[in-house]
Amino acid sequence: MNDSDTDLIMGTNNAEPTIGYDDETILWEGRPSQLLNAWNYFCCAGAILFSAYCLWYWHSELYIGYEHLTPFINIVCQTVILGGVFAVAYFYFDIWYERTIITRNKIQEEKGT
């Protein structure tokens, strides 16, 4: 064991650190998984399927005697279906446009285009 090894062990090394503050080597780059949206997708799919079922059931036999409610039922169910489709698209693109870059000196997070 020489003197420099002893200095390192004892913590008395007076050498300057060799950290390059301009080193922007990318260590990792990526985006989150769409699994983060699994619950959102499940809820939207449930709302879409339930509204489609209600709309189908209304027009198959339930409307008899309540024909005056048909326009209201159509608007509500179709709005929920369309809203669910737009919500799924929003959740998908919200994660798709998120990106993280980790370099030796910084962590950069980007959201949006």
Tab-separated table of N, CA and C in Angstrom:
chain	number	residue	atom	x	y	z
A	1	MET	N	0.845	-1.163	0.000
A	1	MET	CA	0.000	0.000	0.000
A	1	MET	C	0.896	1.234	0.000
A	2	ASN	N	0.696	2.115	-0.948
A	2	ASN	CA	1.531	3.316	-1.025
A	2	ASN	C	0.839	4.496	-0.346
A	3	ASP	N	1.501	5.655	-0.367
A	3	ASP	CA	0.996	6.834	0.344
A	3	ASP	C	-0.314	7.363	-0.237
A	4	SER	N	-0.471	7.291	-1.565
A	4	SER	CA	-1.706	7.817	-2.158
A	4	SER	C	-2.903	6.957	-1.765
A	5	ASP	N	-2.704	5.631	-1.652
A	5	ASP	CA	-3.791	4.765	-1.195
A	5	ASP	C	-4.159	5.072	0.254
A	6	THR	N	-3.163	5.331	1.078
A	6	THR	CA	-3.416	5.664	2.480
A	6	THR	C	-4.159	6.990	2.579
A	7	ASP	N	-3.802	7.959	1.738
A	7	ASP	CA	-4.487	9.247	1.748
A	7	ASP	C	-5.962	9.089	1.358
A	8	LEU	N	-6.221	8.221	0.387
A	8	LEU	CA	-7.602	8.013	-0.025
A	8	LEU	C	-8.418	7.346	1.077
A	9	ILE	N	-7.818	6.380	1.753
A	9	ILE	CA	-8.523	5.679	2.818
A	9	ILE	C	-8.780	6.611	3.995
A	10	MET	N	-7.803	7.404	4.337
A	10	MET	CA	-7.915	8.287	5.497
A	10	MET	C	-8.710	9.560	5.173
A	11	GLY	N	-8.991	9.807	3.914
A	11	GLY	CA	-9.753	10.983	3.535
A	11	GLY	C	-8.930	12.252	3.494
A	12	THR	N	-7.654	12.135	3.298
A	12	THR	CA	-6.802	13.323	3.291
A	12	THR	C	-6.299	13.640	1.896
A	13	ASN	N	-6.932	13.146	0.878
A	13	ASN	CA	-6.496	13.413	-0.490
A	13	ASN	C	-6.873	14.846	-0.849
A	14	ASN	N	-5.904	15.625	-1.258
A	14	ASN	CA	-6.143	17.020	-1.604
A	14	ASN	C	-6.282	17.233	-3.103
A	15	ALA	N	-6.538	16.175	-3.845
A	15	ALA	CA	-6.650	16.295	-5.297
A	15	ALA	C	-7.952	17.018	-5.659
A	16	GLU	N	-7.918	17.789	-6.724
A	16	GLU	CA	-9.090	18.502	-7.215
A	16	GLU	C	-10.085	17.503	-7.802
A	17	PRO	N	-11.371	17.721	-7.591
A	17	PRO	CA	-12.353	16.815	-8.197
A	17	PRO	C	-12.341	16.974	-9.711
A	18	THR	N	-12.613	15.899	-10.403
A	18	THR	CA	-12.600	15.923	-11.862
A	18	THR	C	-14.028	15.859	-12.399
A	19	ILE	N	-14.851	16.768	-11.953
A	19	ILE	CA	-16.237	16.832	-12.415
A	19	ILE	C	-16.313	17.832	-13.558
A	20	GLY	N	-16.830	17.372	-14.684
A	20	GLY	CA	-17.010	18.260	-15.827
A	20	GLY	C	-18.408	18.827	-15.816
A	21	TYR	N	-18.554	20.101	-15.503
A	21	TYR	CA	-19.880	20.696	-15.409
A	21	TYR	C	-20.520	20.940	-16.768
A	22	ASP	N	-19.755	20.790	-17.819
A	22	ASP	CA	-20.318	20.959	-19.152
A	22	ASP	C	-20.576	19.615	-19.822
A	23	ASP	N	-20.444	18.524	-19.070
A	23	ASP	CA	-20.670	17.185	-19.604
A	23	ASP	C	-22.165	16.905	-19.646
A	24	GLU	N	-22.741	16.888	-20.830
A	24	GLU	CA	-24.166	16.653	-21.018
A	24	GLU	C	-24.405	15.297	-21.672
A	25	THR	N	-23.650	14.304	-21.276
A	25	THR	CA	-23.836	12.963	-21.800
A	25	THR	C	-25.185	12.425	-21.319
A	26	ILE	N	-25.979	11.942	-22.254
A	26	ILE	CA	-27.304	11.440	-21.911
A	26	ILE	C	-27.166	10.050	-21.300
A	27	LEU	N	-27.653	9.914	-20.072
A	27	LEU	CA	-27.630	8.626	-19.390
A	27	LEU	C	-28.901	7.830	-19.660
A	28	TRP	N	-30.035	8.519	-19.724
A	28	TRP	CA	-31.315	7.870	-19.994
A	28	TRP	C	-32.258	8.873	-20.627
A	29	GLU	N	-33.050	8.396	-21.560
A	29	GLU	CA	-34.051	9.235	-22.220
A	29	GLU	C	-35.278	8.380	-22.484
A	30	GLY	N	-36.446	8.897	-22.168
A	30	GLY	CA	-37.652	8.117	-22.409
A	30	GLY	C	-38.897	8.853	-21.983
A	31	ARG	N	-39.994	8.132	-22.057
A	31	ARG	CA	-41.283	8.690	-21.664
A	31	ARG	C	-42.015	7.665	-20.801
A	32	PRO	N	-42.991	8.126	-20.027
A	32	PRO	CA	-43.725	7.204	-19.152
A	32	PRO	C	-44.534	6.191	-19.965
A	33	SER	N	-44.888	5.125	-19.315
A	33	SER	CA	-45.688	4.078	-19.942
A	33	SER	C	-47.160	4.482	-19.976
A	34	GLN	N	-47.858	3.989	-20.970
A	34	GLN	CA	-49.299	4.225	-21.049
A	34	GLN	C	-50.048	3.446	-19.968
A	35	LEU	N	-49.356	2.573	-19.248
A	35	LEU	CA	-49.997	1.869	-18.133
A	35	LEU	C	-50.446	2.845	-17.043
A	36	LEU	N	-49.856	4.024	-17.021
A	36	LEU	CA	-50.300	5.045	-16.075
A	36	LEU	C	-51.757	5.422	-16.314
A	37	ASN	N	-52.208	5.242	-17.541
A	37	ASN	CA	-53.579	5.590	-17.901
A	37	ASN	C	-54.532	4.410	-17.833
A	38	ALA	N	-54.100	3.279	-17.321
A	38	ALA	CA	-54.941	2.079	-17.342
A	38	ALA	C	-56.286	2.324	-16.658
A	39	TRP	N	-56.271	2.967	-15.493
A	39	TRP	CA	-57.531	3.227	-14.789
A	39	TRP	C	-58.412	4.196	-15.577
A	40	ASN	N	-57.797	5.223	-16.173
A	40	ASN	CA	-58.571	6.178	-16.980
A	40	ASN	C	-59.208	5.484	-18.178
A	41	TYR	N	-58.427	4.619	-18.858
A	41	TYR	CA	-58.963	3.887	-20.007
A	41	TYR	C	-60.106	2.973	-19.576
A	42	PHE	N	-59.931	2.315	-18.441
A	42	PHE	CA	-60.965	1.410	-17.936
A	42	PHE	C	-62.258	2.174	-17.636
A	43	CYS	N	-62.150	3.309	-16.982
A	43	CYS	CA	-63.339	4.111	-16.642
A	43	CYS	C	-64.019	4.647	-17.900
A	44	CYS	N	-63.238	5.134	-18.848
A	44	CYS	CA	-63.827	5.656	-20.091
A	44	CYS	C	-64.500	4.542	-20.881
A	45	ALA	N	-63.860	3.364	-20.939
A	45	ALA	CA	-64.463	2.239	-21.660
A	45	ALA	C	-65.764	1.822	-20.987
A	46	GLY	N	-65.787	1.811	-19.662
A	46	GLY	CA	-67.016	1.479	-18.949
A	46	GLY	C	-68.134	2.464	-19.223
A	47	ALA	N	-67.808	3.754	-19.229
A	47	ALA	CA	-68.829	4.781	-19.507
A	47	ALA	C	-69.340	4.667	-20.937
A	48	ILE	N	-68.428	4.420	-21.883
A	48	ILE	CA	-68.830	4.293	-23.292
A	48	ILE	C	-69.730	3.077	-23.478
A	49	LEU	N	-69.316	1.940	-22.917
A	49	LEU	CA	-70.108	0.717	-23.080
A	49	LEU	C	-71.471	0.824	-22.383
A	50	PHE	N	-71.481	1.402	-21.198
A	50	PHE	CA	-72.753	1.557	-20.482
A	50	PHE	C	-73.698	2.488	-21.244
A	51	SER	N	-73.181	3.581	-21.780
A	51	SER	CA	-74.033	4.506	-22.541
A	51	SER	C	-74.528	3.869	-23.833
A	52	ALA	N	-73.663	3.116	-24.494
A	52	ALA	CA	-74.089	2.434	-25.721
A	52	ALA	C	-75.173	1.401	-25.407
A	53	TYR	N	-75.008	0.673	-24.299
A	53	TYR	CA	-76.023	-0.304	-23.897
A	53	TYR	C	-77.345	0.392	-23.568
A	54	CYS	N	-77.279	1.476	-22.817
A	54	CYS	CA	-78.505	2.210	-22.470
A	54	CYS	C	-79.202	2.738	-23.714
A	55	LEU	N	-78.432	3.246	-24.654
A	55	LEU	CA	-79.010	3.764	-25.895
A	55	LEU	C	-79.663	2.645	-26.699
A	56	TRP	N	-78.970	1.515	-26.790
A	56	TRP	CA	-79.531	0.378	-27.518
A	56	TRP	C	-80.807	-0.127	-26.837
A	57	TYR	N	-80.751	-0.267	-25.518
A	57	TYR	CA	-81.904	-0.791	-24.778
A	57	TYR	C	-83.092	0.167	-24.864
A	58	TRP	N	-82.822	1.457	-24.835
A	58	TRP	CA	-83.896	2.447	-24.953
A	58	TRP	C	-84.602	2.305	-26.296
A	59	HIS	N	-83.821	2.164	-27.363
A	59	HIS	CA	-84.418	2.112	-28.696
A	59	HIS	C	-84.985	0.733	-29.034
A	60	SER	N	-84.631	-0.282	-28.266
A	60	SER	CA	-85.168	-1.604	-28.581
A	60	SER	C	-86.579	-1.803	-27.993
A	61	GLU	N	-86.808	-1.379	-26.756
A	61	GLU	CA	-88.145	-1.586	-26.197
A	61	GLU	C	-88.526	-0.614	-25.094
A	62	LEU	N	-87.583	0.082	-24.527
A	62	LEU	CA	-87.867	0.885	-23.341
A	62	LEU	C	-88.588	2.198	-23.660
A	63	TYR	N	-88.486	2.675	-24.870
A	63	TYR	CA	-89.051	3.972	-25.230
A	63	TYR	C	-90.576	3.965	-25.321
A	64	ILE	N	-91.178	2.793	-25.381
A	64	ILE	CA	-92.631	2.695	-25.584
A	64	ILE	C	-93.357	3.405	-24.433
A	65	GLY	N	-94.126	4.374	-24.803
A	65	GLY	CA	-94.868	5.165	-23.832
A	65	GLY	C	-94.122	6.412	-23.374
A	66	TYR	N	-92.836	6.487	-23.695
A	66	TYR	CA	-92.017	7.638	-23.294
A	66	TYR	C	-91.288	8.232	-24.510
A	67	GLU	N	-91.977	8.279	-25.630
A	67	GLU	CA	-91.350	8.757	-26.860
A	67	GLU	C	-90.854	10.191	-26.739
A	68	HIS	N	-91.471	10.986	-25.896
A	68	HIS	CA	-91.064	12.388	-25.754
A	68	HIS	C	-89.676	12.510	-25.094
A	69	LEU	N	-89.183	11.466	-24.435
A	69	LEU	CA	-87.849	11.497	-23.812
A	69	LEU	C	-86.730	11.046	-24.756
A	70	THR	N	-87.092	10.521	-25.913
A	70	THR	CA	-86.086	9.976	-26.835
A	70	THR	C	-85.018	10.995	-27.225
A	71	PRO	N	-85.355	12.238	-27.586
A	71	PRO	CA	-84.280	13.187	-27.933
A	71	PRO	C	-83.329	13.453	-26.763
A	72	PHE	N	-83.863	13.545	-25.557
A	72	PHE	CA	-83.016	13.773	-24.385
A	72	PHE	C	-82.085	12.581	-24.129
A	73	ILE	N	-82.633	11.373	-24.213
A	73	ILE	CA	-81.828	10.163	-24.010
A	73	ILE	C	-80.739	10.076	-25.080
A	74	ASN	N	-81.078	10.372	-26.319
A	74	ASN	CA	-80.085	10.343	-27.399
A	74	ASN	C	-78.953	11.337	-27.144
A	75	ILE	N	-79.298	12.546	-26.770
A	75	ILE	CA	-78.273	13.575	-26.547
A	75	ILE	C	-77.362	13.195	-25.385
A	76	VAL	N	-77.932	12.729	-24.287
A	76	VAL	CA	-77.126	12.374	-23.116
A	76	VAL	C	-76.192	11.209	-23.431
A	77	CYS	N	-76.719	10.145	-23.999
A	77	CYS	CA	-75.893	8.964	-24.277
A	77	CYS	C	-74.825	9.255	-25.328
A	78	GLN	N	-75.190	9.968	-26.365
A	78	GLN	CA	-74.197	10.274	-27.398
A	78	GLN	C	-73.133	11.234	-26.880
A	79	THR	N	-73.491	12.140	-25.987
A	79	THR	CA	-72.502	13.041	-25.388
A	79	THR	C	-71.526	12.273	-24.513
A	80	VAL	N	-72.016	11.321	-23.739
A	80	VAL	CA	-71.130	10.513	-22.897
A	80	VAL	C	-70.194	9.671	-23.763
A	81	ILE	N	-70.704	9.091	-24.838
A	81	ILE	CA	-69.865	8.289	-25.731
A	81	ILE	C	-68.788	9.159	-26.372
A	82	LEU	N	-69.180	10.289	-26.920
A	82	LEU	CA	-68.214	11.177	-27.570
A	82	LEU	C	-67.224	11.760	-26.562
A	83	GLY	N	-67.714	12.130	-25.383
A	83	GLY	CA	-66.823	12.626	-24.333
A	83	GLY	C	-65.815	11.575	-23.898
A	84	GLY	N	-66.244	10.320	-23.816
A	84	GLY	CA	-65.330	9.237	-23.461
A	84	GLY	C	-64.239	9.039	-24.499
A	85	VAL	N	-64.605	9.139	-25.762
A	85	VAL	CA	-63.602	9.003	-26.834
A	85	VAL	C	-62.599	10.149	-26.762
A	86	PHE	N	-63.074	11.370	-26.569
A	86	PHE	CA	-62.161	12.507	-26.453
A	86	PHE	C	-61.290	12.413	-25.201
A	87	ALA	N	-61.851	11.911	-24.111
A	87	ALA	CA	-61.072	11.750	-22.881
A	87	ALA	C	-59.954	10.732	-23.075
A	88	VAL	N	-60.251	9.627	-23.743
A	88	VAL	CA	-59.217	8.622	-24.020
A	88	VAL	C	-58.102	9.231	-24.867
A	89	ALA	N	-58.471	9.993	-25.887
A	89	ALA	CA	-57.461	10.641	-26.733
A	89	ALA	C	-56.627	11.630	-25.924
A	90	TYR	N	-57.268	12.387	-25.055
A	90	TYR	CA	-56.534	13.342	-24.217
A	90	TYR	C	-55.547	12.627	-23.296
A	91	PHE	N	-56.006	11.582	-22.612
A	91	PHE	CA	-55.122	10.845	-21.699
A	91	PHE	C	-53.950	10.237	-22.451
A	92	TYR	N	-54.203	9.699	-23.642
A	92	TYR	CA	-53.137	9.089	-24.437
A	92	TYR	C	-52.082	10.124	-24.827
A	93	PHE	N	-52.523	11.241	-25.372
A	93	PHE	CA	-51.566	12.248	-25.836
A	93	PHE	C	-50.903	13.004	-24.689
A	94	ASP	N	-51.546	13.083	-23.549
A	94	ASP	CA	-50.923	13.712	-22.386
A	94	ASP	C	-49.660	12.954	-21.978
A	95	ILE	N	-49.708	11.641	-22.003
A	95	ILE	CA	-48.527	10.834	-21.685
A	95	ILE	C	-47.579	10.783	-22.873
A	96	TRP	N	-48.107	10.719	-24.084
A	96	TRP	CA	-47.266	10.593	-25.284
A	96	TRP	C	-46.310	11.781	-25.428
A	97	TYR	N	-46.753	12.966	-25.076
A	97	TYR	CA	-45.918	14.149	-25.255
A	97	TYR	C	-45.107	14.512	-24.014
A	98	GLU	N	-45.007	13.610	-23.062
A	98	GLU	CA	-44.155	13.829	-21.887
A	98	GLU	C	-42.845	13.080	-22.104
A	99	ARG	N	-41.732	13.758	-21.846
A	99	ARG	CA	-40.423	13.161	-22.088
A	99	ARG	C	-39.467	13.568	-20.984
A	100	THR	N	-38.601	12.653	-20.599
A	100	THR	CA	-37.606	12.917	-19.563
A	100	THR	C	-36.227	12.563	-20.106
A	101	ILE	N	-35.275	13.464	-19.887
A	101	ILE	CA	-33.884	13.238	-20.285
A	101	ILE	C	-33.020	13.414	-19.046
A	102	ILE	N	-32.218	12.388	-18.748
A	102	ILE	CA	-31.314	12.453	-17.606
A	102	ILE	C	-29.884	12.483	-18.141
A	103	THR	N	-29.159	13.551	-17.827
A	103	THR	CA	-27.753	13.666	-18.194
A	103	THR	C	-26.927	13.637	-16.915
A	104	ARG	N	-25.632	13.789	-17.064
A	104	ARG	CA	-24.761	13.755	-15.895
A	104	ARG	C	-24.985	14.955	-14.967
A	105	ASN	N	-25.513	16.044	-15.490
A	105	ASN	CA	-25.639	17.253	-14.687
A	105	ASN	C	-27.055	17.735	-14.446
A	106	LYS	N	-28.040	17.154	-15.126
A	106	LYS	CA	-29.389	17.671	-14.947
A	106	LYS	C	-30.434	16.617	-15.322
A	107	ILE	N	-31.623	16.864	-14.858
A	107	ILE	CA	-32.794	16.085	-15.251
A	107	ILE	C	-33.744	17.064	-15.925
A	108	GLN	N	-34.053	16.790	-17.166
A	108	GLN	CA	-34.904	17.690	-17.951
A	108	GLN	C	-36.219	16.984	-18.251
A	109	GLU	N	-37.326	17.627	-17.866
A	109	GLU	CA	-38.646	17.091	-18.144
A	109	GLU	C	-39.361	18.022	-19.120
A	110	GLU	N	-39.964	17.423	-20.134
A	110	GLU	CA	-40.679	18.206	-21.145
A	110	GLU	C	-42.104	17.689	-21.232
A	111	LYS	N	-43.039	18.606	-21.319
A	111	LYS	CA	-44.441	18.268	-21.556
A	111	LYS	C	-44.918	19.138	-22.706
A	112	GLY	N	-45.658	18.542	-23.609
A	112	GLY	CA	-46.163	19.272	-24.764
A	112	GLY	C	-45.386	18.920	-26.001
A	113	THR	N	-45.676	19.622	-27.069
A	113	THR	CA	-45.039	19.300	-28.344
A	113	THR	C	-43.657	19.788	-28.458
